[in-house]
mmCIF file with all atom_site columns, C-alpha atoms in Angstrom:
data_model
loop_
_atom_site.group_PDB
_atom_site.id
_atom_site.type_symbol
_atom_site.label_atom_id
_atom_site.label_alt_id
_atom_site.label_comp_id
_atom_site.label_asym_id
_atom_site.label_entity_id
_atom_site.label_seq_id
_atom_site.pdbx_PDB_ins_code
_atom_site.Cartn_x
_atom_site.Cartn_y
_atom_site.Cartn_z
_atom_site.occupancy
_atom_site.B_iso_or_equiv
_atom_site.pdbx_formal_charge
_atom_site.auth_seq_id
_atom_site.auth_comp_id
_atom_site.auth_asym_id
_atom_site.auth_atom_id
_atom_site.pdbx_PDB_model_num
ATOM 1   C CA . TRP A 1 1   ? -4.334  -11.059 19.592 1.00 0.00 ? 1   TRP A CA 1
ATOM 2   C CA . GLN A 1 2   ? -0.858  -11.071 21.093 1.00 0.00 ? 2   GLN A CA 1
ATOM 3   C CA . GLY A 1 3   ? 0.650   -8.091  19.263 1.00 0.00 ? 3   GLY A CA 1
ATOM 4   C CA . GLU A 1 4   ? 0.836   -4.478  20.283 1.00 0.00 ? 4   GLU A CA 1
ATOM 5   C CA . VAL A 1 5   ? -2.198  -2.222  20.222 1.00 0.00 ? 5   VAL A CA 1
ATOM 6   C CA . PHE A 1 6   ? -1.757  1.529   19.906 1.00 0.00 ? 6   PHE A CA 1
ATOM 7   C CA . VAL A 1 7   ? -4.572  3.943   20.705 1.00 0.00 ? 7   VAL A CA 1
ATOM 8   C CA . VAL A 1 8   ? -4.310  7.413   19.146 1.00 0.00 ? 8   VAL A CA 1
ATOM 9   C CA . THR A 1 9   ? -6.025  9.752   21.593 1.00 0.00 ? 9   THR A CA 1
ATOM 10  C CA . ASP A 1 10  ? -6.007  13.115  23.290 1.00 0.00 ? 10  ASP A CA 1
ATOM 11  C CA . ARG A 1 11  ? -6.977  11.397  26.559 1.00 0.00 ? 11  ARG A CA 1
ATOM 12  C CA . ALA A 1 12  ? -4.156  8.971   27.303 1.00 0.00 ? 12  ALA A CA 1
ATOM 13  C CA . GLU A 1 13  ? -5.446  8.400   30.848 1.00 0.00 ? 13  GLU A CA 1
ATOM 14  C CA . CYS A 1 14  ? -8.447  6.551   29.373 1.00 0.00 ? 14  CYS A CA 1
ATOM 15  C CA . VAL A 1 15  ? -6.356  3.912   27.569 1.00 0.00 ? 15  VAL A CA 1
ATOM 16  C CA . PRO A 1 16  ? -6.264  0.546   29.376 1.00 0.00 ? 16  PRO A CA 1
ATOM 17  C CA . PRO A 1 17  ? -2.892  -0.948  30.372 1.00 0.00 ? 17  PRO A CA 1
ATOM 18  C CA . SER A 1 18  ? -3.223  -3.613  27.645 1.00 0.00 ? 18  SER A CA 1
ATOM 19  C CA . ALA A 1 19  ? -2.694  -0.912  24.980 1.00 0.00 ? 19  ALA A CA 1
ATOM 20  C CA . LYS A 1 20  ? -0.182  1.866   24.412 1.00 0.00 ? 20  LYS A CA 1
ATOM 21  C CA . ALA A 1 21  ? -1.489  5.419   24.265 1.00 0.00 ? 21  ALA A CA 1
ATOM 22  C CA . VAL A 1 22  ? -0.217  7.639   21.463 1.00 0.00 ? 22  VAL A CA 1
ATOM 23  C CA . ALA A 1 23  ? -1.001  11.162  22.592 1.00 0.00 ? 23  ALA A CA 1
ATOM 24  C CA . VAL A 1 24  ? -2.108  13.783  20.079 1.00 0.00 ? 24  VAL A CA 1
ATOM 25  C CA . PRO A 1 25  ? -3.061  17.397  20.769 1.00 0.00 ? 25  PRO A CA 1
ATOM 26  C CA . PRO A 1 26  ? -6.679  17.975  21.779 1.00 0.00 ? 26  PRO A CA 1
ATOM 27  C CA . MET A 1 27  ? -9.018  19.521  19.266 1.00 0.00 ? 27  MET A CA 1
ATOM 28  C CA . PRO A 1 28  ? -9.147  23.314  19.424 1.00 0.00 ? 28  PRO A CA 1
ATOM 29  C CA . ALA A 1 29  ? -12.182 24.383  21.461 1.00 0.00 ? 29  ALA A CA 1
ATOM 30  C CA . ASP A 1 30  ? -13.477 26.810  18.827 1.00 0.00 ? 30  ASP A CA 1
ATOM 31  C CA . ASN A 1 31  ? -14.004 24.133  16.133 1.00 0.00 ? 31  ASN A CA 1
ATOM 32  C CA . ASP A 1 32  ? -17.526 23.446  14.868 1.00 0.00 ? 32  ASP A CA 1
ATOM 33  C CA . ARG A 1 33  ? -18.866 19.880  14.522 1.00 0.00 ? 33  ARG A CA 1
ATOM 34  C CA . HIS A 1 34  ? -17.552 19.392  10.955 1.00 0.00 ? 34  HIS A CA 1
ATOM 35  C CA . ALA A 1 35  ? -14.118 20.733  11.907 1.00 0.00 ? 35  ALA A CA 1
ATOM 36  C CA . ALA A 1 36  ? -14.085 18.510  14.994 1.00 0.00 ? 36  ALA A CA 1
ATOM 37  C CA . VAL A 1 37  ? -14.743 15.360  12.956 1.00 0.00 ? 37  VAL A CA 1
ATOM 38  C CA . LYS A 1 38  ? -12.154 16.355  10.372 1.00 0.00 ? 38  LYS A CA 1
ATOM 39  C CA . TYR A 1 39  ? -9.609  17.141  13.099 1.00 0.00 ? 39  TYR A CA 1
ATOM 40  C CA . GLY A 1 40  ? -9.923  13.688  14.623 1.00 0.00 ? 40  GLY A CA 1
ATOM 41  C CA . LYS A 1 41  ? -9.764  11.896  11.282 1.00 0.00 ? 41  LYS A CA 1
ATOM 42  C CA . GLN A 1 42  ? -6.623  13.665  10.112 1.00 0.00 ? 42  GLN A CA 1
ATOM 43  C CA . PHE A 1 43  ? -4.431  11.453  12.293 1.00 0.00 ? 43  PHE A CA 1
ATOM 44  C CA . LYS A 1 44  ? -5.251  8.380   10.175 1.00 0.00 ? 44  LYS A CA 1
ATOM 45  C CA . GLN A 1 45  ? -3.051  9.662   7.372  1.00 0.00 ? 45  GLN A CA 1
ATOM 46  C CA . GLN A 1 46  ? -0.194  10.294  9.811  1.00 0.00 ? 46  GLN A CA 1
ATOM 47  C CA . LEU A 1 47  ? -0.037  6.861   11.448 1.00 0.00 ? 47  LEU A CA 1
ATOM 48  C CA . LEU A 1 48  ? 3.344   5.936   10.002 1.00 0.00 ? 48  LEU A CA 1
ATOM 49  C CA . GLU A 1 49  ? 4.777   9.091   11.537 1.00 0.00 ? 49  GLU A CA 1
ATOM 50  C CA . ILE A 1 50  ? 3.042   9.208   14.919 1.00 0.00 ? 50  ILE A CA 1
ATOM 51  C CA . LEU A 1 51  ? 2.984   5.556   15.991 1.00 0.00 ? 51  LEU A CA 1
ATOM 52  C CA . PRO A 1 52  ? 6.061   4.386   17.940 1.00 0.00 ? 52  PRO A CA 1
ATOM 53  C CA . LEU A 1 53  ? 6.868   1.671   15.394 1.00 0.00 ? 53  LEU A CA 1
ATOM 54  C CA . SER A 1 54  ? 9.963   -0.498  15.678 1.00 0.00 ? 54  SER A CA 1
ATOM 55  C CA . GLU A 1 55  ? 11.686  -2.490  12.952 1.00 0.00 ? 55  GLU A CA 1
ATOM 56  C CA . SER A 1 56  ? 9.533   -5.490  13.897 1.00 0.00 ? 56  SER A CA 1
ATOM 57  C CA . HIS A 1 57  ? 6.372   -3.596  12.891 1.00 0.00 ? 57  HIS A CA 1
ATOM 58  C CA . LYS A 1 58  ? 5.995   -4.299  9.185  1.00 0.00 ? 58  LYS A CA 1
ATOM 59  C CA . TYR A 1 59  ? 2.254   -3.520  8.947  1.00 0.00 ? 59  TYR A CA 1
ATOM 60  C CA . VAL A 1 60  ? -0.301  -1.252  10.590 1.00 0.00 ? 60  VAL A CA 1
ATOM 61  C CA . LEU A 1 61  ? -3.923  -2.348  10.785 1.00 0.00 ? 61  LEU A CA 1
ATOM 62  C CA . TYR A 1 62  ? -6.043  0.691   11.569 1.00 0.00 ? 62  TYR A CA 1
ATOM 63  C CA . MET A 1 63  ? -9.587  0.410   12.898 1.00 0.00 ? 63  MET A CA 1
ATOM 64  C CA . ASP A 1 64  ? -11.949 3.172   13.996 1.00 0.00 ? 64  ASP A CA 1
ATOM 65  C CA . MET A 1 65  ? -13.198 2.680   17.529 1.00 0.00 ? 65  MET A CA 1
ATOM 66  C CA . ASP A 1 66  ? -16.660 1.712   16.246 1.00 0.00 ? 66  ASP A CA 1
ATOM 67  C CA . ILE A 1 67  ? -15.451 -1.213  14.101 1.00 0.00 ? 67  ILE A CA 1
ATOM 68  C CA . PHE A 1 68  ? -16.551 -4.622  15.328 1.00 0.00 ? 68  PHE A CA 1
ATOM 69  C CA . ILE A 1 69  ? -14.957 -7.833  14.090 1.00 0.00 ? 69  ILE A CA 1
ATOM 70  C CA . GLY A 1 70  ? -16.921 -10.999 14.757 1.00 0.00 ? 70  GLY A CA 1
ATOM 71  C CA . THR A 1 71  ? -14.058 -13.449 14.208 1.00 0.00 ? 71  THR A CA 1
ATOM 72  C CA . PRO A 1 72  ? -10.555 -13.790 15.648 1.00 0.00 ? 72  PRO A CA 1
ATOM 73  C CA . ILE A 1 73  ? -8.419  -10.917 14.370 1.00 0.00 ? 73  ILE A CA 1
ATOM 74  C CA . ASP A 1 74  ? -5.424  -13.130 13.579 1.00 0.00 ? 74  ASP A CA 1
ATOM 75  C CA . SER A 1 75  ? -7.180  -14.903 10.685 1.00 0.00 ? 75  SER A CA 1
ATOM 76  C CA . LEU A 1 76  ? -8.486  -11.601 9.310  1.00 0.00 ? 76  LEU A CA 1
ATOM 77  C CA . LEU A 1 77  ? -5.031  -10.027 9.531  1.00 0.00 ? 77  LEU A CA 1
ATOM 78  C CA . THR A 1 78  ? -3.278  -13.047 7.989  1.00 0.00 ? 78  THR A CA 1
ATOM 79  C CA . GLN A 1 79  ? -5.629  -12.972 4.984  1.00 0.00 ? 79  GLN A CA 1
ATOM 80  C CA . ALA A 1 80  ? -5.412  -9.191  4.645  1.00 0.00 ? 80  ALA A CA 1
ATOM 81  C CA . ILE A 1 81  ? -1.600  -9.313  4.618  1.00 0.00 ? 81  ILE A CA 1
ATOM 82  C CA . ALA A 1 82  ? -1.583  -12.147 2.064  1.00 0.00 ? 82  ALA A CA 1
ATOM 83  C CA . ASP A 1 83  ? -3.918  -10.185 -0.235 1.00 0.00 ? 83  ASP A CA 1
ATOM 84  C CA . PHE A 1 84  ? -1.936  -6.982  0.350  1.00 0.00 ? 84  PHE A CA 1
ATOM 85  C CA . GLU A 1 85  ? 1.349   -8.646  -0.614 1.00 0.00 ? 85  GLU A CA 1
ATOM 86  C CA . GLU A 1 86  ? -0.116  -10.558 -3.565 1.00 0.00 ? 86  GLU A CA 1
ATOM 87  C CA . LYS A 1 87  ? -1.476  -7.361  -5.087 1.00 0.00 ? 87  LYS A CA 1
ATOM 88  C CA . LYS A 1 88  ? 1.607   -5.306  -4.105 1.00 0.00 ? 88  LYS A CA 1
ATOM 89  C CA . ALA A 1 89  ? -0.776  -2.797  -2.573 1.00 0.00 ? 89  ALA A CA 1
ATOM 90  C CA . ALA A 1 90  ? -0.026  0.578   -1.017 1.00 0.00 ? 90  ALA A CA 1
ATOM 91  C CA . ILE A 1 91  ? -3.192  0.387   1.114  1.00 0.00 ? 91  ILE A CA 1
ATOM 92  C CA . ALA A 1 92  ? -5.924  -2.192  1.626  1.00 0.00 ? 92  ALA A CA 1
ATOM 93  C CA . VAL A 1 93  ? -9.386  -0.913  2.533  1.00 0.00 ? 93  VAL A CA 1
ATOM 94  C CA . VAL A 1 94  ? -12.774 -2.466  3.147  1.00 0.00 ? 94  VAL A CA 1
ATOM 95  C CA . ARG A 1 95  ? -15.214 -2.106  0.281  1.00 0.00 ? 95  ARG A CA 1
ATOM 96  C CA . GLU A 1 96  ? -18.736 -1.518  1.497  1.00 0.00 ? 96  GLU A CA 1
ATOM 97  C CA . GLY A 1 97  ? -21.817 -2.810  -0.246 1.00 0.00 ? 97  GLY A CA 1
ATOM 98  C CA . THR A 1 98  ? -20.571 -6.373  -0.590 1.00 0.00 ? 98  THR A CA 1
ATOM 99  C CA . GLY A 1 99  ? -23.616 -7.817  1.180  1.00 0.00 ? 99  GLY A CA 1
ATOM 100 C CA . ILE A 1 100 ? -21.584 -8.875  4.206  1.00 0.00 ? 100 ILE A CA 1
ATOM 101 C CA . ASN A 1 101 ? -22.404 -7.891  7.798  1.00 0.00 ? 101 ASN A CA 1
ATOM 102 C CA . GLY A 1 102 ? -25.593 -5.999  7.060  1.00 0.00 ? 102 GLY A CA 1
ATOM 103 C CA . GLU A 1 103 ? -24.166 -3.713  4.395  1.00 0.00 ? 103 GLU A CA 1
ATOM 104 C CA . ASP A 1 104 ? -27.190 -4.353  2.156  1.00 0.00 ? 104 ASP A CA 1
ATOM 105 C CA . ASP A 1 105 ? -29.359 -2.827  4.883  1.00 0.00 ? 105 ASP A CA 1
ATOM 106 C CA . PHE A 1 106 ? -27.083 0.216   4.932  1.00 0.00 ? 106 PHE A CA 1
ATOM 107 C CA . TYR A 1 107 ? -27.553 0.731   1.206  1.00 0.00 ? 107 TYR A CA 1
ATOM 108 C CA . GLN A 1 108 ? -31.326 0.267   1.363  1.00 0.00 ? 108 GLN A CA 1
ATOM 109 C CA . THR A 1 109 ? -31.624 2.645   4.318  1.00 0.00 ? 109 THR A CA 1
ATOM 110 C CA . ASN A 1 110 ? -29.571 5.295   2.558  1.00 0.00 ? 110 ASN A CA 1
ATOM 111 C CA . ARG A 1 111 ? -31.216 4.655   -0.832 1.00 0.00 ? 111 ARG A CA 1
ATOM 112 C CA . LEU A 1 112 ? -27.943 3.900   -2.587 1.00 0.00 ? 112 LEU A CA 1
ATOM 113 C CA . LYS A 1 113 ? -27.752 1.616   -5.579 1.00 0.00 ? 113 LYS A CA 1
ATOM 114 C CA . PRO A 1 114 ? -25.619 -1.545  -5.302 1.00 0.00 ? 114 PRO A CA 1
ATOM 115 C CA . ASP A 1 115 ? -23.188 -0.142  -7.879 1.00 0.00 ? 115 ASP A CA 1
ATOM 116 C CA . GLN A 1 116 ? -22.520 2.881   -5.654 1.00 0.00 ? 116 GLN A CA 1
ATOM 117 C CA . ASN A 1 117 ? -20.034 0.931   -3.552 1.00 0.00 ? 117 ASN A CA 1
ATOM 118 C CA . LYS A 1 118 ? -17.770 3.049   -1.414 1.00 0.00 ? 118 LYS A CA 1
ATOM 119 C CA . TYR A 1 119 ? -14.502 2.302   0.247  1.00 0.00 ? 119 TYR A CA 1
ATOM 120 C CA . HIS A 1 120 ? -14.547 2.504   4.024  1.00 0.00 ? 120 HIS A CA 1
ATOM 121 C CA . GLY A 1 121 ? -11.667 4.477   5.560  1.00 0.00 ? 121 GLY A CA 1
ATOM 122 C CA . GLY A 1 122 ? -12.528 3.262   9.051  1.00 0.00 ? 122 GLY A CA 1
ATOM 123 C CA . MET A 1 123 ? -10.444 0.123   8.619  1.00 0.00 ? 123 MET A CA 1
ATOM 124 C CA . PHE A 1 124 ? -7.354  -0.266  6.507  1.00 0.00 ? 124 PHE A CA 1
ATOM 125 C CA . LEU A 1 125 ? -4.001  -2.001  6.292  1.00 0.00 ? 125 LEU A CA 1
ATOM 126 C CA . ILE A 1 126 ? -0.758  -0.268  5.351  1.00 0.00 ? 126 ILE A CA 1
ATOM 127 C CA . SER A 1 127 ? 2.879   -1.249  5.489  1.00 0.00 ? 127 SER A CA 1
ATOM 128 C CA . ARG A 1 128 ? 6.069   0.650   6.139  1.00 0.00 ? 128 ARG A CA 1
ATOM 129 C CA . SER A 1 129 ? 6.865   0.486   2.420  1.00 0.00 ? 129 SER A CA 1
ATOM 130 C CA . SER A 1 130 ? 7.530   3.582   0.357  1.00 0.00 ? 130 SER A CA 1
ATOM 131 C CA . ALA A 1 131 ? 4.303   2.903   -1.583 1.00 0.00 ? 131 ALA A CA 1
ATOM 132 C CA . SER A 1 132 ? 2.215   3.095   1.603  1.00 0.00 ? 132 SER A CA 1
ATOM 133 C CA . LYS A 1 133 ? 4.081   6.199   2.753  1.00 0.00 ? 133 LYS A CA 1
ATOM 134 C CA . VAL A 1 134 ? 3.384   7.966   -0.558 1.00 0.00 ? 134 VAL A CA 1
ATOM 135 C CA . CYS A 1 135 ? -0.266  6.851   -0.485 1.00 0.00 ? 135 CYS A CA 1
ATOM 136 C CA . MET A 1 136 ? -0.787  8.158   3.032  1.00 0.00 ? 136 MET A CA 1
ATOM 137 C CA . GLU A 1 137 ? 0.902   11.454  2.192  1.00 0.00 ? 137 GLU A CA 1
ATOM 138 C CA . GLN A 1 138 ? -1.313  11.909  -0.880 1.00 0.00 ? 138 GLN A CA 1
ATOM 139 C CA . TRP A 1 139 ? -4.393  11.068  1.199  1.00 0.00 ? 139 TRP A CA 1
ATOM 140 C CA . ARG A 1 140 ? -3.297  13.607  3.835  1.00 0.00 ? 140 ARG A CA 1
ATOM 141 C CA . LYS A 1 141 ? -2.796  16.334  1.215  1.00 0.00 ? 141 LYS A CA 1
ATOM 142 C CA . TRP A 1 142 ? -6.223  15.639  -0.282 1.00 0.00 ? 142 TRP A CA 1
ATOM 143 C CA . TYR A 1 143 ? -7.929  15.461  3.127  1.00 0.00 ? 143 TYR A CA 1
ATOM 144 C CA . THR A 1 144 ? -6.434  18.676  4.458  1.00 0.00 ? 144 THR A CA 1
ATOM 145 C CA . SER A 1 145 ? -6.825  20.683  1.260  1.00 0.00 ? 145 SER A CA 1
ATOM 146 C CA . PRO A 1 146 ? -9.558  23.341  1.157  1.00 0.00 ? 146 PRO A CA 1
ATOM 147 C CA . LEU A 1 147 ? -12.765 22.309  -0.616 1.00 0.00 ? 147 LEU A CA 1
#
């Protein structure tokens, strides 16, 4: 991959020189485990606002730090963008339970039926379009709303 890599973190000193750190405030110390997880995940919905994007950045491919891709990222990204544009999507997400990369094992382990497929928010593609902006804002409102 020859493009830019941004790392959203509260510990910019840990980001290697090959990436650009995007500093966010550290989690408040008094948060419990659930609040801590939710705090960290809230920045996903704010990527279009917090990343230092230039006009040359048309898309953002987000991946959680525990996502592993076993093929060159350029072919994955090229196909994802083509599908995204063809469908005029606001967001493209990975659908779990497709039988790829051990997902069948996940469903057997967790006793889920094959028709209980879930979308995985740990990897997604968005653009700088108004549709993606609205989608991310709606996701943020839902995610931060009280239960």
